PDB file of C-alpha atoms in Angstrom:
ATOM      1  CA  MET P   1      15.048  29.541 112.351  1.00  0.00           C
ATOM      2  CA  ASN P   2      14.569  33.064 113.646  1.00  0.00           C
ATOM      3  CA  GLY P   3      11.394  31.938 115.375  1.00  0.00           C
ATOM      4  CA  THR P   4       9.667  30.844 112.163  1.00  0.00           C
ATOM      5  CA  LYS P   5       8.448  27.398 111.327  1.00  0.00           C
ATOM      6  CA  GLU P   6      10.460  25.583 108.653  1.00  0.00           C
ATOM      7  CA  SER P   7       8.714  24.674 105.429  1.00  0.00           C
ATOM      8  CA  ALA P   8       7.944  21.055 104.606  1.00  0.00           C
ATOM      9  CA  PHE P   9       9.144  21.665 101.035  1.00  0.00           C
ATOM     10  CA  GLU P  10      11.301  18.956  99.538  1.00  0.00           C
ATOM     11  CA  LEU P  11      13.094  18.869  96.211  1.00  0.00           C
ATOM     12  CA  GLN P  12      11.693  16.245  93.890  1.00  0.00           C
ATOM     13  CA  ASP P  13      14.023  13.671  92.431  1.00  0.00           C
ATOM     14  CA  HIS P  14      13.397  14.163  88.689  1.00  0.00           C
ATOM     15  CA  PRO P  15      14.576  16.456  85.881  1.00  0.00           C
ATOM     16  CA  VAL P  16      12.999  19.911  85.857  1.00  0.00           C
ATOM     17  CA  ASP P  17      11.549  19.405  82.363  1.00  0.00           C
ATOM     18  CA  GLN P  18       9.953  16.041  83.117  1.00  0.00           C
ATOM     19  CA  GLY P  19       6.230  16.607  83.373  1.00  0.00           C
ATOM     20  CA  ARG P  20       3.884  14.678  85.552  1.00  0.00           C
ATOM     21  CA  ASP P  21       0.949  12.681  84.232  1.00  0.00           C
ATOM     22  CA  ILE P  22      -2.074  14.854  83.690  1.00  0.00           C
ATOM     23  CA  ARG P  23      -5.610  13.926  82.711  1.00  0.00           C
ATOM     24  CA  VAL P  24      -7.786  16.487  80.984  1.00  0.00           C
ATOM     25  CA  VAL P  25     -11.478  16.395  80.169  1.00  0.00           C
ATOM     26  CA  ILE P  26     -12.799  18.697  77.464  1.00  0.00           C
ATOM     27  CA  ILE P  27     -16.541  19.161  77.410  1.00  0.00           C
ATOM     28  CA  GLY P  28     -17.670  19.900  73.887  1.00  0.00           C
ATOM     29  CA  ALA P  29     -16.078  19.397  70.472  1.00  0.00           C
ATOM     30  CA  GLY P  30     -16.929  22.796  69.074  1.00  0.00           C
ATOM     31  CA  VAL P  31     -14.511  25.476  67.887  1.00  0.00           C
ATOM     32  CA  THR P  32     -13.013  26.042  71.353  1.00  0.00           C
ATOM     33  CA  GLY P  33     -12.841  22.376  72.387  1.00  0.00           C
ATOM     34  CA  ILE P  34     -10.993  21.515  69.191  1.00  0.00           C
ATOM     35  CA  ALA P  35      -8.528  24.389  69.638  1.00  0.00           C
ATOM     36  CA  LEU P  36      -7.933  23.412  73.272  1.00  0.00           C
ATOM     37  CA  TYR P  37      -7.194  19.813  72.322  1.00  0.00           C
ATOM     38  CA  ILE P  38      -4.715  20.806  69.598  1.00  0.00           C
ATOM     39  CA  ARG P  39      -2.865  23.438  71.623  1.00  0.00           C
ATOM     40  CA  LEU P  40      -2.848  21.392  74.838  1.00  0.00           C
ATOM     41  CA  LEU P  41      -1.113  18.467  73.163  1.00  0.00           C
ATOM     42  CA  GLN P  42       1.379  20.812  71.523  1.00  0.00           C
ATOM     43  CA  TYR P  43       2.423  22.175  74.909  1.00  0.00           C
ATOM     44  CA  VAL P  44       1.731  19.144  77.130  1.00  0.00           C
ATOM     45  CA  PRO P  45       2.256  16.135  74.854  1.00  0.00           C
ATOM     46  CA  THR P  46       1.937  13.635  77.696  1.00  0.00           C
ATOM     47  CA  ALA P  47      -1.571  14.788  78.641  1.00  0.00           C
ATOM     48  CA  ARG P  48      -4.275  12.143  78.456  1.00  0.00           C
ATOM     49  CA  VAL P  49      -7.273  13.926  76.990  1.00  0.00           C
ATOM     50  CA  THR P  50     -10.905  12.838  76.792  1.00  0.00           C
ATOM     51  CA  ILE P  51     -13.401  14.896  74.810  1.00  0.00           C
ATOM     52  CA  PHE P  52     -17.105  14.490  75.507  1.00  0.00           C
ATOM     53  CA  GLU P  53     -19.555  15.711  72.863  1.00  0.00           C
ATOM     54  CA  LYS P  54     -23.333  15.553  73.235  1.00  0.00           C
ATOM     55  CA  ASN P  55     -23.877  15.499  69.461  1.00  0.00           C
ATOM     56  CA  PRO P  56     -23.009  12.745  66.969  1.00  0.00           C
ATOM     57  CA  ALA P  57     -20.374  14.948  65.255  1.00  0.00           C
ATOM     58  CA  VAL P  58     -17.891  17.745  65.998  1.00  0.00           C
ATOM     59  CA  GLY P  59     -18.770  21.352  65.250  1.00  0.00           C
ATOM     60  CA  GLY P  60     -20.628  22.649  68.300  1.00  0.00           C
ATOM     61  CA  THR P  61     -22.815  25.645  67.475  1.00  0.00           C
ATOM     62  CA  TRP P  62     -22.160  25.229  63.773  1.00  0.00           C
ATOM     63  CA  TYR P  63     -23.373  21.625  63.921  1.00  0.00           C
ATOM     64  CA  GLU P  64     -26.513  22.495  65.882  1.00  0.00           C
ATOM     65  CA  ASN P  65     -27.635  25.714  64.172  1.00  0.00           C
ATOM     66  CA  ARG P  66     -28.944  24.995  60.691  1.00  0.00           C
ATOM     67  CA  TYR P  67     -31.654  27.602  60.328  1.00  0.00           C
ATOM     68  CA  PRO P  68     -31.978  29.480  57.013  1.00  0.00           C
ATOM     69  CA  GLY P  69     -29.381  32.222  56.662  1.00  0.00           C
ATOM     70  CA  VAL P  70     -27.176  31.112  59.576  1.00  0.00           C
ATOM     71  CA  ALA P  71     -23.803  32.781  59.139  1.00  0.00           C
ATOM     72  CA  CYS P  72     -20.839  34.164  61.021  1.00  0.00           C
ATOM     73  CA  ASP P  73     -21.495  37.581  62.598  1.00  0.00           C
ATOM     74  CA  ILE P  74     -17.850  38.638  62.359  1.00  0.00           C
ATOM     75  CA  PRO P  75     -15.592  38.600  59.307  1.00  0.00           C
ATOM     76  CA  SER P  76     -14.748  35.007  58.420  1.00  0.00           C
ATOM     77  CA  HIS P  77     -11.005  35.613  58.231  1.00  0.00           C
ATOM     78  CA  VAL P  78     -11.114  36.538  61.937  1.00  0.00           C
ATOM     79  CA  TYR P  79     -13.187  33.490  62.876  1.00  0.00           C
ATOM     80  CA  GLN P  80     -10.635  30.791  62.204  1.00  0.00           C
ATOM     81  CA  TYR P  81      -7.707  29.051  63.851  1.00  0.00           C
ATOM     82  CA  THR P  82      -4.428  30.957  63.562  1.00  0.00           C
ATOM     83  CA  PHE P  83      -2.621  27.668  62.934  1.00  0.00           C
ATOM     84  CA  GLU P  84      -5.070  26.612  60.177  1.00  0.00           C
ATOM     85  CA  PRO P  85      -5.825  29.726  58.116  1.00  0.00           C
ATOM     86  CA  ASN P  86      -8.492  29.579  55.435  1.00  0.00           C
ATOM     87  CA  THR P  87      -7.931  32.042  52.595  1.00  0.00           C
ATOM     88  CA  GLN P  88     -10.843  30.753  50.517  1.00  0.00           C
ATOM     89  CA  TRP P  89     -13.961  31.866  52.401  1.00  0.00           C
ATOM     90  CA  SER P  90     -16.830  32.293  49.956  1.00  0.00           C
ATOM     91  CA  LYS P  91     -18.148  35.428  51.674  1.00  0.00           C
ATOM     92  CA  TYR P  92     -16.991  38.089  54.079  1.00  0.00           C
ATOM     93  CA  PHE P  93     -19.487  36.623  56.614  1.00  0.00           C
ATOM     94  CA  ALA P  94     -19.300  32.912  55.810  1.00  0.00           C
ATOM     95  CA  PRO P  95     -22.430  30.759  55.883  1.00  0.00           C
ATOM     96  CA  GLY P  96     -22.766  28.329  58.777  1.00  0.00           C
ATOM     97  CA  ALA P  97     -22.369  25.219  56.618  1.00  0.00           C
ATOM     98  CA  GLU P  98     -19.046  26.518  55.306  1.00  0.00           C
ATOM     99  CA  ILE P  99     -17.789  27.190  58.835  1.00  0.00           C
ATOM    100  CA  LEU P 100     -18.915  23.720  59.906  1.00  0.00           C
ATOM    101  CA  ASP P 101     -16.987  22.177  56.999  1.00  0.00           C
ATOM    102  CA  TYR P 102     -13.897  24.161  58.028  1.00  0.00           C
ATOM    103  CA  VAL P 103     -14.144  23.144  61.718  1.00  0.00           C
ATOM    104  CA  GLN P 104     -14.780  19.491  60.877  1.00  0.00           C
ATOM    105  CA  GLY P 105     -11.897  19.534  58.387  1.00  0.00           C
ATOM    106  CA  VAL P 106      -9.497  20.826  61.048  1.00  0.00           C
ATOM    107  CA  ALA P 107     -10.739  18.204  63.514  1.00  0.00           C
ATOM    108  CA  HIS P 108     -10.177  15.515  60.900  1.00  0.00           C
ATOM    109  CA  ARG P 109      -6.653  16.738  59.971  1.00  0.00           C
ATOM    110  CA  TYR P 110      -5.595  16.547  63.624  1.00  0.00           C
ATOM    111  CA  GLY P 111      -7.366  13.216  64.239  1.00  0.00           C
ATOM    112  CA  ILE P 112      -9.663  14.702  66.853  1.00  0.00           C
ATOM    113  CA  ASP P 113     -12.827  13.374  65.243  1.00  0.00           C
ATOM    114  CA  LYS P 114     -11.599   9.845  66.055  1.00  0.00           C
ATOM    115  CA  LYS P 115     -10.932  10.613  69.741  1.00  0.00           C
ATOM    116  CA  VAL P 116     -14.275  12.127  70.760  1.00  0.00           C
ATOM    117  CA  LYS P 117     -16.835  10.290  72.878  1.00  0.00           C
ATOM    118  CA  TYR P 118     -19.915  11.218  70.838  1.00  0.00           C
ATOM    119  CA  ASN P 119     -23.540  11.249  71.981  1.00  0.00           C
ATOM    120  CA  THR P 120     -22.300  11.755  75.526  1.00  0.00           C
ATOM    121  CA  LYS P 121     -23.628  14.577  77.663  1.00  0.00           C
ATOM    122  CA  VAL P 122     -21.740  15.526  80.826  1.00  0.00           C
ATOM    123  CA  VAL P 123     -24.265  16.016  83.625  1.00  0.00           C
ATOM    124  CA  GLY P 124     -21.858  16.599  86.514  1.00  0.00           C
ATOM    125  CA  ALA P 125     -18.246  16.637  87.640  1.00  0.00           C
ATOM    126  CA  THR P 126     -16.647  16.208  91.058  1.00  0.00           C
ATOM    127  CA  TRP P 127     -13.165  17.026  92.364  1.00  0.00           C
ATOM    128  CA  ASN P 128     -11.875  14.662  95.050  1.00  0.00           C
ATOM    129  CA  ASP P 129      -8.844  15.983  96.982  1.00  0.00           C
ATOM    130  CA  GLU P 130      -8.578  12.719  98.897  1.00  0.00           C
ATOM    131  CA  GLU P 131      -7.808  10.823  95.700  1.00  0.00           C
ATOM    132  CA  ILE P 132      -4.736  12.959  94.958  1.00  0.00           C
ATOM    133  CA  GLY P 133      -6.760  15.548  93.131  1.00  0.00           C
ATOM    134  CA  ARG P 134      -8.597  13.155  90.860  1.00  0.00           C
ATOM    135  CA  ALA P 135     -11.774  14.377  89.239  1.00  0.00           C
ATOM    136  CA  SER P 136     -14.635  12.258  88.045  1.00  0.00           C
ATOM    137  CA  CYS P 137     -17.345  12.997  85.535  1.00  0.00           C
ATOM    138  CA  ARG P 138     -20.845  11.636  85.367  1.00  0.00           C
ATOM    139  CA  GLU P 139     -21.844  11.156  81.787  1.00  0.00           C
ATOM    140  CA  ARG P 140     -25.099  10.251  80.147  1.00  0.00           C
ATOM    141  CA  VAL P 141     -25.196   8.530  76.771  1.00  0.00           C
TER     142      VAL P 141
END
């Protein structure tokens, strides 16, 4: 039409609110990985999510760093999930062990701790357009 090439766009035959299958890989079960898992499933409940964690437990930085005096460097009431507020921090800058307990408690309440592939380090990932946009991860246990 009017000398322009027509688009190959076609309407899909499904309801507008019917989502397509989606696979998600989250690398790391620290504060951010846990939040991503929770929020993702709230907004995309059909997503199939795999979480890889190199350590034997959730907690990320707070699991790994156990040196004397480790603590939050921002006020504890700011360093928490908005959907899981903690009003009982022991200090303004909470100790690392207390933050780890909080993060692991949230992961447990949402069942995340049971869904993680522990002791698994992701060493590479590849996107393959030829396989309809499927990605693959190389993992090392």
